[in-house]
mmCIF file of C-alpha atoms in Angstrom:
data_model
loop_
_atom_site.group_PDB
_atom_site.id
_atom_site.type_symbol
_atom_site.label_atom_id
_atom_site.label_comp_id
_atom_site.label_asym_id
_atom_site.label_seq_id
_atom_site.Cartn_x
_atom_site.Cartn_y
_atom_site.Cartn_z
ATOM 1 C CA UNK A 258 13.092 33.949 -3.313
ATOM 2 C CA UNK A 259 9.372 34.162 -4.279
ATOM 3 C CA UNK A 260 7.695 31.115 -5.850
ATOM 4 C CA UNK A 261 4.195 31.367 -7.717
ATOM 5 C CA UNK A 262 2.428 28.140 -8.960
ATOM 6 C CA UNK A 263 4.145 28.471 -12.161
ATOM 7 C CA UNK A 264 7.901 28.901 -11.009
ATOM 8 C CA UNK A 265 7.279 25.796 -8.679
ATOM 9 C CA UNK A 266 5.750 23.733 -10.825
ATOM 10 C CA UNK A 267 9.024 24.109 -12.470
ATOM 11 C CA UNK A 268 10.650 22.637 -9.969
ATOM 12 C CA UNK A 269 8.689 19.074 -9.296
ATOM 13 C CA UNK A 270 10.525 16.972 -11.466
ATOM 14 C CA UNK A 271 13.763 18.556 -9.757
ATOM 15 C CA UNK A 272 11.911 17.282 -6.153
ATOM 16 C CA UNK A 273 11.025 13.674 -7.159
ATOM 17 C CA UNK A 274 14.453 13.536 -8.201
ATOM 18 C CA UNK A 275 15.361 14.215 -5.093
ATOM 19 C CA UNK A 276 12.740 11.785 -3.748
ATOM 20 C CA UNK A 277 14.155 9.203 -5.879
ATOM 21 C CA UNK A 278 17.972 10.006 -4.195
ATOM 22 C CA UNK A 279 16.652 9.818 -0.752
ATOM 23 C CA UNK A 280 15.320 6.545 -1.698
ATOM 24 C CA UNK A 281 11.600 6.711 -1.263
ATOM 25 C CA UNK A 282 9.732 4.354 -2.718
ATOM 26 C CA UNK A 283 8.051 4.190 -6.067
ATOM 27 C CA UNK A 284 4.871 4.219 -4.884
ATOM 28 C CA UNK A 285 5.442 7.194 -2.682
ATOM 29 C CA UNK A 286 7.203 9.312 -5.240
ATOM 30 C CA UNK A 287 3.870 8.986 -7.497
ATOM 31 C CA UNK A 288 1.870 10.017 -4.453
ATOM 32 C CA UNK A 289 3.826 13.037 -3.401
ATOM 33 C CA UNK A 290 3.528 14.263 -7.601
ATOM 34 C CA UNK A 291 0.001 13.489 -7.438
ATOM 35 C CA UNK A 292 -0.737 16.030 -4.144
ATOM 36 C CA UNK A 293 1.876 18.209 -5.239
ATOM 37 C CA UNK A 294 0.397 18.585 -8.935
ATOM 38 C CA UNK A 295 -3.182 19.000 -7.226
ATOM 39 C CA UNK A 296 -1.852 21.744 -4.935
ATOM 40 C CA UNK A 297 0.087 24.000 -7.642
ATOM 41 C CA UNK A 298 -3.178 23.818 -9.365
ATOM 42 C CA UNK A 299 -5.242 25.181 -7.054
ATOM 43 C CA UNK A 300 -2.460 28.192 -6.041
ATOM 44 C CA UNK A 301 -2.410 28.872 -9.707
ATOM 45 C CA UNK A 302 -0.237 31.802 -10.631
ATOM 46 C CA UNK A 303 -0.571 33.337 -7.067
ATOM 47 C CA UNK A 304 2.406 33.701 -4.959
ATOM 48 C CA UNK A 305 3.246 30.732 -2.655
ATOM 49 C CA UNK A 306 2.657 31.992 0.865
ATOM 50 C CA UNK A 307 1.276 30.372 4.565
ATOM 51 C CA UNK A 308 -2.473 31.923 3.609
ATOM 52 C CA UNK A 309 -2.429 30.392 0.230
ATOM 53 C CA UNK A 310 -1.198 26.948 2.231
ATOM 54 C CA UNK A 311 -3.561 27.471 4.448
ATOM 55 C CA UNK A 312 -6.725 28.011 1.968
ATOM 56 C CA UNK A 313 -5.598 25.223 0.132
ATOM 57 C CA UNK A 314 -5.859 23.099 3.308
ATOM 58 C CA UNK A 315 -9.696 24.047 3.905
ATOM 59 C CA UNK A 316 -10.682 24.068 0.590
ATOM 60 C CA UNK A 317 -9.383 19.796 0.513
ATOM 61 C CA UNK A 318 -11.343 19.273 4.202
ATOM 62 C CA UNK A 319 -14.507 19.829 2.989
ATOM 63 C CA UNK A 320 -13.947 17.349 -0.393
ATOM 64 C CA UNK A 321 -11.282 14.467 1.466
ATOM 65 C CA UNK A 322 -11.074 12.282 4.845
ATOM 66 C CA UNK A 323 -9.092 13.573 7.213
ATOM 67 C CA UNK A 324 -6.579 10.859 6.486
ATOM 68 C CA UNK A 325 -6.310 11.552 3.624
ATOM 69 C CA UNK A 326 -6.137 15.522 3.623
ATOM 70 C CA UNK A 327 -2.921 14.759 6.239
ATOM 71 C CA UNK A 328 -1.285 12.745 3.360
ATOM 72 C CA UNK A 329 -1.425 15.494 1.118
ATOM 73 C CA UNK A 330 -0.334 18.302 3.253
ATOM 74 C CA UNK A 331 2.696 15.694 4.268
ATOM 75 C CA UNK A 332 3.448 16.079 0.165
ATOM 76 C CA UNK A 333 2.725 19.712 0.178
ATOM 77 C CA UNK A 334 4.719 20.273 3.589
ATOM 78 C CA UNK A 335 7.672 18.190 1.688
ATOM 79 C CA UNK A 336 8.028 20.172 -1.129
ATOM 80 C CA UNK A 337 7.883 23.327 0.234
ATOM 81 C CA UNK A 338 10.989 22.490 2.762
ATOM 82 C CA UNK A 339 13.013 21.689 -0.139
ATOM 83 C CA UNK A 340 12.462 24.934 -1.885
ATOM 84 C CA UNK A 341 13.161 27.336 1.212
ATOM 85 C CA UNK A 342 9.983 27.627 2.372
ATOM 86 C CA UNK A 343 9.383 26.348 5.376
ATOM 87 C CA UNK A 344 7.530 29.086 7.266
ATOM 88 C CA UNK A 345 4.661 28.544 4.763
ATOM 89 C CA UNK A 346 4.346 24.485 6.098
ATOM 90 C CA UNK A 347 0.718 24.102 7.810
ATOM 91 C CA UNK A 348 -0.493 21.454 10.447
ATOM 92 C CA UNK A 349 -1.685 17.874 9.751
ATOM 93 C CA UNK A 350 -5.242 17.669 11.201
ATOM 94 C CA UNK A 351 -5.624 16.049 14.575
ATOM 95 C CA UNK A 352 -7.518 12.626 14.103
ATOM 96 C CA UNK A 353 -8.213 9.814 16.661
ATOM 97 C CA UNK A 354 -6.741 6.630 16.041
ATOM 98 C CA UNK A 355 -9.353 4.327 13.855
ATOM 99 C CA UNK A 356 -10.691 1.641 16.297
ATOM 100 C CA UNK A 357 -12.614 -0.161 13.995
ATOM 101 C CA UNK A 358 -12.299 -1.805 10.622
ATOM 102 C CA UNK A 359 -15.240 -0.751 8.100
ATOM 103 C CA UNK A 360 -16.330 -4.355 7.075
ATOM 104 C CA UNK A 361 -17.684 -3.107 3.362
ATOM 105 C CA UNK A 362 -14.071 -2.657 2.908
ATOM 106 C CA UNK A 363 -12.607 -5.728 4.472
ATOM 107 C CA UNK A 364 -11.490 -8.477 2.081
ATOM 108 C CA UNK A 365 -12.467 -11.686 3.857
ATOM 109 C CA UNK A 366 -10.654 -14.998 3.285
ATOM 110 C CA UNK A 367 -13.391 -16.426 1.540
ATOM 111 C CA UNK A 368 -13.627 -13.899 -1.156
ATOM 112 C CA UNK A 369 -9.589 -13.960 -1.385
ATOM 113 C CA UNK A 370 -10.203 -17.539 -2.088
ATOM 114 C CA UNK A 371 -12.734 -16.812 -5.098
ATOM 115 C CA UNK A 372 -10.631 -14.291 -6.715
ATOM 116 C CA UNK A 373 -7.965 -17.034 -6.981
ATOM 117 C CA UNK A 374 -10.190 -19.468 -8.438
ATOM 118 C CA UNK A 375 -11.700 -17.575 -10.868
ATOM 119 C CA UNK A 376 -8.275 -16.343 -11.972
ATOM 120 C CA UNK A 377 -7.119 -19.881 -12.290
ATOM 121 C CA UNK A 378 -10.519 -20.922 -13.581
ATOM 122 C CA UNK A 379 -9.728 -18.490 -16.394
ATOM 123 C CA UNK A 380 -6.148 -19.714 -17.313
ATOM 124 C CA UNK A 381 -4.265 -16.613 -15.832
ATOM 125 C CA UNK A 382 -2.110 -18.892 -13.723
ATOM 126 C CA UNK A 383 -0.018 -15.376 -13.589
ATOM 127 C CA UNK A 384 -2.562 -13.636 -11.477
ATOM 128 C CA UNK A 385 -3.958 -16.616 -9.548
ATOM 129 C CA UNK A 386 -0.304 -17.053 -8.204
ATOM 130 C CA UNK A 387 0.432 -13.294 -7.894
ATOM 131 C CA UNK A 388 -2.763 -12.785 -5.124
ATOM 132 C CA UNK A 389 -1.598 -15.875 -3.871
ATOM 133 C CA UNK A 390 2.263 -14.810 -3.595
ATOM 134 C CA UNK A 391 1.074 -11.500 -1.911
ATOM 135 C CA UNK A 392 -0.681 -12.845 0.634
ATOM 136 C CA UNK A 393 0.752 -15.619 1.910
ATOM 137 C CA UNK A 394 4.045 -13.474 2.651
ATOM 138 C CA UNK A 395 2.436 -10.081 2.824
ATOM 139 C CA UNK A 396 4.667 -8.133 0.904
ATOM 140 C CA UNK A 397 3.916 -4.812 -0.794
ATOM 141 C CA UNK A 398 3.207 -4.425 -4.050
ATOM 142 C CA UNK A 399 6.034 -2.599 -4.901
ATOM 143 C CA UNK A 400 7.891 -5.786 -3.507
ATOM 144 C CA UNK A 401 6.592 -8.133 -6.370
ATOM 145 C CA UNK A 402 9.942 -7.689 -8.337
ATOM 146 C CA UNK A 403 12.175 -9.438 -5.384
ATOM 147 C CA UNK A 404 10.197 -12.225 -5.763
ATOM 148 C CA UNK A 405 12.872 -14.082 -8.812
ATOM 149 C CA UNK A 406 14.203 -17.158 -9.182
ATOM 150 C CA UNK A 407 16.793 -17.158 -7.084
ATOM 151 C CA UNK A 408 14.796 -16.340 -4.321
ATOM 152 C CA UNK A 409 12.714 -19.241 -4.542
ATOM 153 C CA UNK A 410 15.200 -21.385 -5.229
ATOM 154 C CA UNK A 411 16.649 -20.352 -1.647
ATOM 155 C CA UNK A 412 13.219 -19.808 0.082
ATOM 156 C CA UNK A 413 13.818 -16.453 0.631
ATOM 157 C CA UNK A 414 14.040 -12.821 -0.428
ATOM 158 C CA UNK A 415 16.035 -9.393 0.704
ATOM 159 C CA UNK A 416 13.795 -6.287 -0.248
ATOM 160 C CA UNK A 417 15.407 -3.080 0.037
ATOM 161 C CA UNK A 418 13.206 -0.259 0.579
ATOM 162 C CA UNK A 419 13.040 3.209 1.913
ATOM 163 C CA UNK A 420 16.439 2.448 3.428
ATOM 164 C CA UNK A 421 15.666 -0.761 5.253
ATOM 165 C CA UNK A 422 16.596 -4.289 4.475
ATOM 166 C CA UNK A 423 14.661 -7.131 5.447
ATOM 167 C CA UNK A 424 14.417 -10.829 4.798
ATOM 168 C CA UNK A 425 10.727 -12.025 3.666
ATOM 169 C CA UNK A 426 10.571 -16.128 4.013
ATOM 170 C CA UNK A 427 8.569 -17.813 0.895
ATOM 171 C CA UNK A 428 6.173 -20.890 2.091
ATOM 172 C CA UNK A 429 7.381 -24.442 1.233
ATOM 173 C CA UNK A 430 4.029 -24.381 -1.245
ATOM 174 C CA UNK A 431 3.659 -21.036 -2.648
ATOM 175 C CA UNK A 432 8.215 -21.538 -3.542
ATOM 176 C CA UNK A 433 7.162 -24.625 -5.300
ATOM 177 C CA UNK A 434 4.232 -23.532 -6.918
ATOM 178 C CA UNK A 435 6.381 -20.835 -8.010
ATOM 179 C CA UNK A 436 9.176 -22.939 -9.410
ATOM 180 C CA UNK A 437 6.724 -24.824 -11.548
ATOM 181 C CA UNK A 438 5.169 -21.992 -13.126
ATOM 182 C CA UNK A 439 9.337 -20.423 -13.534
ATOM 183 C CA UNK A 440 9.677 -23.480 -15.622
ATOM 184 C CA UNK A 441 6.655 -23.341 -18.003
ATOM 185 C CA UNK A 442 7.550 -19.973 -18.704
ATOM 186 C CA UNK A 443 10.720 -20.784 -19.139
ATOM 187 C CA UNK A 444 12.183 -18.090 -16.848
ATOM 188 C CA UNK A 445 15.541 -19.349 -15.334
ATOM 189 C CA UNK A 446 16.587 -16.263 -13.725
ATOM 190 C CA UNK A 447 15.339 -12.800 -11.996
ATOM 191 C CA UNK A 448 11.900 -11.571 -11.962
ATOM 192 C CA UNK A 449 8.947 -14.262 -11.830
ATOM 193 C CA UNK A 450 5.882 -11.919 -12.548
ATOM 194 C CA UNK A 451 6.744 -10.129 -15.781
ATOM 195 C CA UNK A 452 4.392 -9.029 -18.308
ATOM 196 C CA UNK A 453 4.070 -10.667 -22.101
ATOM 197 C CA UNK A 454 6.933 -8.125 -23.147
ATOM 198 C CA UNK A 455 9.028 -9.288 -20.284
ATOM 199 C CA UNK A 456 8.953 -6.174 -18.361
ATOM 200 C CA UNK A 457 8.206 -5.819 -14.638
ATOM 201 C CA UNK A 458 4.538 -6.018 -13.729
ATOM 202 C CA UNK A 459 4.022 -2.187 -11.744
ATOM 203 C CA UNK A 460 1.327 -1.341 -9.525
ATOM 204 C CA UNK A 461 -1.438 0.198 -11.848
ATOM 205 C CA UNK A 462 -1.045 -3.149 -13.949
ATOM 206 C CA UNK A 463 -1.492 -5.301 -10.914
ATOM 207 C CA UNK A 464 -4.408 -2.990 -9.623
ATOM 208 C CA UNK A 465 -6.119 -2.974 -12.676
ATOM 209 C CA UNK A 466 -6.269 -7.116 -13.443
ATOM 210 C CA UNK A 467 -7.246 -7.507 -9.891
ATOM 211 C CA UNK A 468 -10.117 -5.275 -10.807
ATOM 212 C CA UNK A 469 -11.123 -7.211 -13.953
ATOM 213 C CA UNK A 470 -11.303 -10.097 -11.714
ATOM 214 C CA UNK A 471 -14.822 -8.601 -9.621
ATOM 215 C CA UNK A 472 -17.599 -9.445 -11.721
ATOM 216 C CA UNK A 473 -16.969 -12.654 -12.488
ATOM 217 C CA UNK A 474 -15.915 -13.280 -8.853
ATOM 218 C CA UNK A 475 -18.260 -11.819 -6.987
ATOM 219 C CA UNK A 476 -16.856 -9.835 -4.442
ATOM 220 C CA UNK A 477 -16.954 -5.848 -4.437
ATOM 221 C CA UNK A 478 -14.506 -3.647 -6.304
ATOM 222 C CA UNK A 479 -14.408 -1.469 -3.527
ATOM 223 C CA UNK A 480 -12.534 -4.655 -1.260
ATOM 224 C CA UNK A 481 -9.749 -5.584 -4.090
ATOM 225 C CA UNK A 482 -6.873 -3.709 -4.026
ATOM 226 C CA UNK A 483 -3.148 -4.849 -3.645
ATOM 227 C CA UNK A 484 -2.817 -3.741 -0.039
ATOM 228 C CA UNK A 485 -5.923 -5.607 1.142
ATOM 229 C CA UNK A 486 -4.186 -8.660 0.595
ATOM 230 C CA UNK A 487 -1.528 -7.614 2.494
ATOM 231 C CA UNK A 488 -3.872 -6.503 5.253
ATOM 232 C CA UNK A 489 -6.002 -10.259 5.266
ATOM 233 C CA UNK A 490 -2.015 -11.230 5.899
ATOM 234 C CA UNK A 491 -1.668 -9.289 8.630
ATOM 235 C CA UNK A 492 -4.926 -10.678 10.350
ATOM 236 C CA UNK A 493 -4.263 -14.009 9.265
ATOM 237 C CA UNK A 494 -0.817 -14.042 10.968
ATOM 238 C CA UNK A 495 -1.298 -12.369 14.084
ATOM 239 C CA UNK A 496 -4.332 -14.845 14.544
ATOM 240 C CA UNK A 497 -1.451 -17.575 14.656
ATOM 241 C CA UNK A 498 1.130 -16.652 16.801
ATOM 242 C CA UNK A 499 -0.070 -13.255 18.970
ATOM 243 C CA UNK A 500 2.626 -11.856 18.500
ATOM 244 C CA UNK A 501 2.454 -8.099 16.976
ATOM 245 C CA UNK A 502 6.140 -6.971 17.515
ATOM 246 C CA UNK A 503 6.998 -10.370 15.249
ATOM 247 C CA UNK A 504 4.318 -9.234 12.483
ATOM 248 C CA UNK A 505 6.125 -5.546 12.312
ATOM 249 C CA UNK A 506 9.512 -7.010 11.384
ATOM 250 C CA UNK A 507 7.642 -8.951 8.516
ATOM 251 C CA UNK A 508 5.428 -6.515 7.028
ATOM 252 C CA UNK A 509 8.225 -3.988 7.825
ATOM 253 C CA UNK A 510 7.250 -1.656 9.711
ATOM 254 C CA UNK A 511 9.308 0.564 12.043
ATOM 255 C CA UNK A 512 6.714 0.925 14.599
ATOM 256 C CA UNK A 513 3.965 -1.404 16.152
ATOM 257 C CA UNK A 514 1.832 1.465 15.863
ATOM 258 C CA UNK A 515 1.486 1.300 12.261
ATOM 259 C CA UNK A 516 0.889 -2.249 12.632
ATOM 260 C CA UNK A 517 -2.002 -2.066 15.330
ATOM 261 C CA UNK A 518 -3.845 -0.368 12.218
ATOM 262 C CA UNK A 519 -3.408 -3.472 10.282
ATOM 263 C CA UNK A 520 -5.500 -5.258 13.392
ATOM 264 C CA UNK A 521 -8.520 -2.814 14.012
ATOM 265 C CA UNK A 522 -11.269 -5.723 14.524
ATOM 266 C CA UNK A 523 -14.775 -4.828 12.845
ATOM 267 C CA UNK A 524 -17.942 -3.092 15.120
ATOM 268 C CA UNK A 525 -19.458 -6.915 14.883
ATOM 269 C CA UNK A 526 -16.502 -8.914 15.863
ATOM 270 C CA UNK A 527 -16.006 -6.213 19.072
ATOM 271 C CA UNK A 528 -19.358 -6.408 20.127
ATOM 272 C CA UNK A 529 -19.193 -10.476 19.968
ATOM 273 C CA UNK A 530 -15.775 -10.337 21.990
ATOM 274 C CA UNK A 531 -17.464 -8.000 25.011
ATOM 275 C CA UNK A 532 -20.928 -10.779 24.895
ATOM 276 C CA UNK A 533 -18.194 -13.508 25.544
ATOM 277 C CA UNK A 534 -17.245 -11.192 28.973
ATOM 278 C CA UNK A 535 -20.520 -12.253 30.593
ATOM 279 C CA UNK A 536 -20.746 -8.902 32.379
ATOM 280 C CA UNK A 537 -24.498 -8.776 31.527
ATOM 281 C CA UNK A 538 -26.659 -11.254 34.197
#
């Protein structure tokens, strides 16, 4: 069967269904329309072959990191499985692991700590306890919503996602921190973090009053983002107890290799480790 743009384009909805069946998360499924949509585009109403693949994949080297050029092709790839054609999949680009953090992006504690003051400072007890919830247990975003009342009132939480289970433990402080604001808000059961129309606080919501939070803060845009929570976490954690097959179970991941990432130490902080060798006379 021949596809053009048009006749596939048809047939994205049908694919994040099936996204959605296989159980990939949310977050994911949003991604894969996203690099999807942008690919169709660009084919336009050409037929779908490996050259048009192919173009597509130099024309988005030259405009995205290589990182990120390998996420969309992993969409693209995807896709064109599940509609029969796999001959036309390309290669992911060859990059070299990432030794070091880039420290303009690299939310330190200290301007974690500010973003929850001035949140509180504001009255948005919501959001002050949201960054806090996120990254003193390092869950996802996406994981907000397993964070009810119930699972304070037991100190944990089971998050399903992308067909794993795991249990995430919820700090003596943060559960009864969280209990206190369940009661003002008079929420006795499920979700903590809902919006004023009682509906599940999603990503773009959480990203967005994290944003708003900057200025008045003083810490770069460019460092707040859900996941850097999750990353100062990470850091924070491993710092404590060295141990980085422990820290995959409880960010989740099914490899320590995605979790070395999480522990890439800044240019600075690797040049002060190799003066502390006293190699140099």
């Amino acid at each position: 069967m021949e596809f053009t743009g048009i006749t596939a384009g048809a047939s994205v909805e049908a694919y994040l269904l099936h996204l959605r069946e296989m159980e990939r998360s949310q977050g994911t499924i949003e991604q894969y329309d996203r690099h999807i949509r942008v690919f169709l585009t660009a084919v336009g109403e050409q037929s779908i072959t490996k050259d048009a693949v192919l173009d597509f994949k130099q024309r988005i080297r030259s405009s995205y990191a290589a990182s990120t050029v390998n996420t969309m092709l992993t969409a693209v790839n995807g896709f064109l499985t599940w509609l029969g054609l796999p001959g036309c999949r390309v290669k992911l680009l060859k990059c070299q692991r990432k030794m070091f953090r880039d420290p303009d992006r690299e939310l330190t504690r200290e301007e974690y700590q500010r973003l929850v003051n001035t949140a509180a400072g504001q009255g948005n007890t919501c959001l002050a306890l949201l960054l806090e919830t996120i990254c003193a247990t390092g869950i996802r975003v996406s994981e907000v919503k397993y964070i009810t009342v119930e699972a304070v009132r037991t100190g944990k939480t089971e998050i399903s996602l992308k067909g794993k289970t795991r249990t995430i433990l919820i700090p003596g402080k943060l559960a009864r921190k969280l209990r206190k604001f369940a009661r003002k808000k008079k929420i006795t059961s499920g979700e903590i973090f809902l919006t004023r129309s009682g509906k599940s606080m999603d990503r773009k919501r959480i990203w967005a009053a994290m944003k708003q939070l900057c200025t008045r803060a003083g810490v770069d845009p460019h460092k707040v983002f859900p996941h850097n929570l999750r990353h100062l976490f990470a850091v924070t954690f491993y710092k404590a107890c060295r141990d980085i097959a422990r820290l995959a179970d409880v960010l989740g991941h099914s490899s320590v290799e995605t979790t070395r990432i999480y522990l890439t130490t800044s240019p600075n902080e690797q040049l002060r480790q190799m003066d502390r060798l006293g190699l140099v006379s």
